[in-house]
Amino acid sequence: MHMFLVVGVAVTFGLLAVCGVAGIATGWVVPWGRSRVLRPTLWGYSCLTCAVSGATWIYLGPLAGSYGPLPWIGWIAFMAGLYLGMLSQRPGRSGARKTTS
C-alpha cells in the first residue's frame, strides 16, 4: 500500500510541476483554469512552488515517518504557493452589490 501512495504522489506532483513549467515558459494554463487566471506566469510559479514544496513535505514527513523541521518548512512553502495561485487569479467583483426589487 505504501508503494501505491508513493507512486500516486509522485505522479500528481510531477504533473503539477509540468503544468508549472509550461505556465512559466509559454503562459499556458490548464483549460478549467483559463477563465479565472489573469497572470499565467505567476500561476506557473505557483504550481511549481506547490509541486516542489508539497513533495518535500510529503516525502520527508508522513511517508518517511519523521517529523523534523524540514517537512514543516515544505508545508509553509506549499501554503505560500497556494497564496501565489490566489494572487494569479482574476479579482472578484468587490464593488458590485446585490439589489432587491
PDB file of C-alpha atoms in Angstrom:
ATOM      1  CA  MET A   1       0.000   0.000   0.000  1.00  0.00           C
ATOM      2  CA  HIS A   2       2.881   2.360   0.771  1.00  0.00           C
ATOM      3  CA  MET A   3       4.225   1.954  -2.772  1.00  0.00           C
ATOM      4  CA  PHE A   4       0.846   2.945  -4.262  1.00  0.00           C
ATOM      5  CA  LEU A   5       0.858   6.133  -2.192  1.00  0.00           C
ATOM      6  CA  VAL A   6       4.421   6.967  -3.182  1.00  0.00           C
ATOM      7  CA  VAL A   7       3.732   6.448  -6.886  1.00  0.00           C
ATOM      8  CA  GLY A   8       0.428   8.352  -6.747  1.00  0.00           C
ATOM      9  CA  VAL A   9       2.016  11.316  -5.021  1.00  0.00           C
ATOM     10  CA  ALA A  10       4.964  11.305  -7.427  1.00  0.00           C
ATOM     11  CA  VAL A  11       2.666  11.324 -10.461  1.00  0.00           C
ATOM     12  CA  THR A  12       0.470  14.070  -9.004  1.00  0.00           C
ATOM     13  CA  PHE A  13       3.298  16.397  -8.076  1.00  0.00           C
ATOM     14  CA  GLY A  14       5.111  15.595 -11.339  1.00  0.00           C
ATOM     15  CA  LEU A  15       2.079  16.668 -13.387  1.00  0.00           C
ATOM     16  CA  LEU A  16       1.742  19.791 -11.265  1.00  0.00           C
ATOM     17  CA  ALA A  17       5.398  20.645 -11.885  1.00  0.00           C
ATOM     18  CA  VAL A  18       4.996  20.120 -15.642  1.00  0.00           C
ATOM     19  CA  CYS A  19       1.974  22.445 -15.655  1.00  0.00           C
ATOM     20  CA  GLY A  20       4.009  24.998 -13.716  1.00  0.00           C
ATOM     21  CA  VAL A  21       6.926  24.901 -16.126  1.00  0.00           C
ATOM     22  CA  ALA A  22       4.515  25.199 -19.070  1.00  0.00           C
ATOM     23  CA  GLY A  23       2.869  28.185 -17.410  1.00  0.00           C
ATOM     24  CA  ILE A  24       6.190  29.900 -16.816  1.00  0.00           C
ATOM     25  CA  ALA A  25       7.685  29.188 -20.239  1.00  0.00           C
ATOM     26  CA  THR A  26       4.679  29.660 -22.525  1.00  0.00           C
ATOM     27  CA  GLY A  27       1.864  31.166 -20.463  1.00  0.00           C
ATOM     28  CA  TRP A  28      -0.235  28.017 -20.854  1.00  0.00           C
ATOM     29  CA  VAL A  29      -2.926  27.408 -18.227  1.00  0.00           C
ATOM     30  CA  VAL A  30      -4.999  24.267 -17.794  1.00  0.00           C
ATOM     31  CA  PRO A  31      -8.345  24.561 -19.625  1.00  0.00           C
ATOM     32  CA  TRP A  32     -10.515  24.625 -16.496  1.00  0.00           C
ATOM     33  CA  GLY A  33      -8.488  27.498 -15.063  1.00  0.00           C
ATOM     34  CA  ARG A  34      -8.273  29.760 -18.090  1.00  0.00           C
ATOM     35  CA  SER A  35     -11.356  31.762 -17.272  1.00  0.00           C
ATOM     36  CA  ARG A  36     -10.055  32.847 -13.868  1.00  0.00           C
ATOM     37  CA  VAL A  37      -6.266  33.134 -14.265  1.00  0.00           C
ATOM     38  CA  LEU A  38      -5.193  36.647 -15.164  1.00  0.00           C
ATOM     39  CA  ARG A  39      -1.424  36.201 -14.730  1.00  0.00           C
ATOM     40  CA  PRO A  40      -0.329  32.857 -16.232  1.00  0.00           C
ATOM     41  CA  THR A  41       3.355  33.270 -15.362  1.00  0.00           C
ATOM     42  CA  LEU A  42       2.543  33.813 -11.698  1.00  0.00           C
ATOM     43  CA  TRP A  43       0.210  30.837 -11.884  1.00  0.00           C
ATOM     44  CA  GLY A  44       3.100  28.755 -13.249  1.00  0.00           C
ATOM     45  CA  TYR A  45       5.329  29.808 -10.369  1.00  0.00           C
ATOM     46  CA  SER A  46       2.518  28.906  -8.008  1.00  0.00           C
ATOM     47  CA  CYS A  47       2.200  25.408  -9.471  1.00  0.00           C
ATOM     48  CA  LEU A  48       5.936  24.843  -9.414  1.00  0.00           C
ATOM     49  CA  THR A  49       6.223  26.059  -5.826  1.00  0.00           C
ATOM     50  CA  CYS A  50       3.334  23.833  -4.737  1.00  0.00           C
ATOM     51  CA  ALA A  51       4.814  20.814  -6.511  1.00  0.00           C
ATOM     52  CA  VAL A  52       8.308  21.132  -5.050  1.00  0.00           C
ATOM     53  CA  SER A  53       7.273  22.100  -1.545  1.00  0.00           C
ATOM     54  CA  GLY A  54       4.405  19.601  -1.422  1.00  0.00           C
ATOM     55  CA  ALA A  55       6.747  16.801  -2.448  1.00  0.00           C
ATOM     56  CA  THR A  56       9.239  17.975   0.167  1.00  0.00           C
ATOM     57  CA  TRP A  57       6.550  17.906   2.830  1.00  0.00           C
ATOM     58  CA  ILE A  58       5.044  14.536   1.940  1.00  0.00           C
ATOM     59  CA  TYR A  59       8.274  12.635   1.231  1.00  0.00           C
ATOM     60  CA  LEU A  60      10.193  13.930   4.240  1.00  0.00           C
ATOM     61  CA  GLY A  61       7.212  13.902   6.601  1.00  0.00           C
ATOM     62  CA  PRO A  62       4.315  11.432   6.618  1.00  0.00           C
ATOM     63  CA  LEU A  63       5.634   8.978   4.027  1.00  0.00           C
ATOM     64  CA  ALA A  64       9.074   8.888   5.649  1.00  0.00           C
ATOM     65  CA  GLY A  65       7.747   8.617   9.193  1.00  0.00           C
ATOM     66  CA  SER A  66       9.813  11.515  10.503  1.00  0.00           C
ATOM     67  CA  TYR A  67       8.593  14.905  11.581  1.00  0.00           C
ATOM     68  CA  GLY A  68      11.562  17.256  11.838  1.00  0.00           C
ATOM     69  CA  PRO A  69      11.575  20.923  10.855  1.00  0.00           C
ATOM     70  CA  LEU A  70      12.175  20.369   7.123  1.00  0.00           C
ATOM     71  CA  PRO A  71       8.723  18.884   6.323  1.00  0.00           C
ATOM     72  CA  TRP A  72       7.061  21.810   8.066  1.00  0.00           C
ATOM     73  CA  ILE A  73       9.135  24.264   6.054  1.00  0.00           C
ATOM     74  CA  GLY A  74       7.833  22.442   2.966  1.00  0.00           C
ATOM     75  CA  TRP A  75       4.278  22.818   4.268  1.00  0.00           C
ATOM     76  CA  ILE A  76       4.723  26.564   4.820  1.00  0.00           C
ATOM     77  CA  ALA A  77       6.175  26.907   1.314  1.00  0.00           C
ATOM     78  CA  PHE A  78       3.191  24.943  -0.029  1.00  0.00           C
ATOM     79  CA  MET A  79       0.846  27.443   1.589  1.00  0.00           C
ATOM     80  CA  ALA A  80       2.895  30.270   0.036  1.00  0.00           C
ATOM     81  CA  GLY A  81       2.427  28.608  -3.352  1.00  0.00           C
ATOM     82  CA  LEU A  82      -1.333  28.494  -2.795  1.00  0.00           C
ATOM     83  CA  TYR A  83      -1.218  32.195  -1.954  1.00  0.00           C
ATOM     84  CA  LEU A  84       0.638  32.866  -5.230  1.00  0.00           C
ATOM     85  CA  GLY A  85      -2.086  30.951  -7.025  1.00  0.00           C
ATOM     86  CA  MET A  86      -4.706  33.124  -5.394  1.00  0.00           C
ATOM     87  CA  LEU A  87      -2.837  36.255  -6.492  1.00  0.00           C
ATOM     88  CA  SER A  88      -2.659  34.998 -10.084  1.00  0.00           C
ATOM     89  CA  GLN A  89      -6.422  34.771 -10.404  1.00  0.00           C
ATOM     90  CA  ARG A  90      -8.740  37.483 -11.566  1.00  0.00           C
ATOM     91  CA  PRO A  91     -10.007  39.610  -8.707  1.00  0.00           C
ATOM     92  CA  GLY A  92     -13.626  39.260  -7.715  1.00  0.00           C
ATOM     93  CA  ARG A  93     -16.290  41.896  -8.000  1.00  0.00           C
ATOM     94  CA  SER A  94     -15.863  43.844  -4.812  1.00  0.00           C
ATOM     95  CA  GLY A  95     -17.808  46.902  -5.989  1.00  0.00           C
ATOM     96  CA  ALA A  96     -20.881  45.008  -7.193  1.00  0.00           C
ATOM     97  CA  ARG A  97     -23.839  44.967  -4.849  1.00  0.00           C
ATOM     98  CA  LYS A  98     -26.978  42.922  -4.899  1.00  0.00           C
ATOM     99  CA  THR A  99     -30.122  44.946  -5.140  1.00  0.00           C
ATOM    100  CA  THR A 100     -33.536  43.774  -4.192  1.00  0.00           C
ATOM    101  CA  SER A 101     -36.573  44.957  -6.008  1.00  0.00           C
TER     102      SER A 101
END
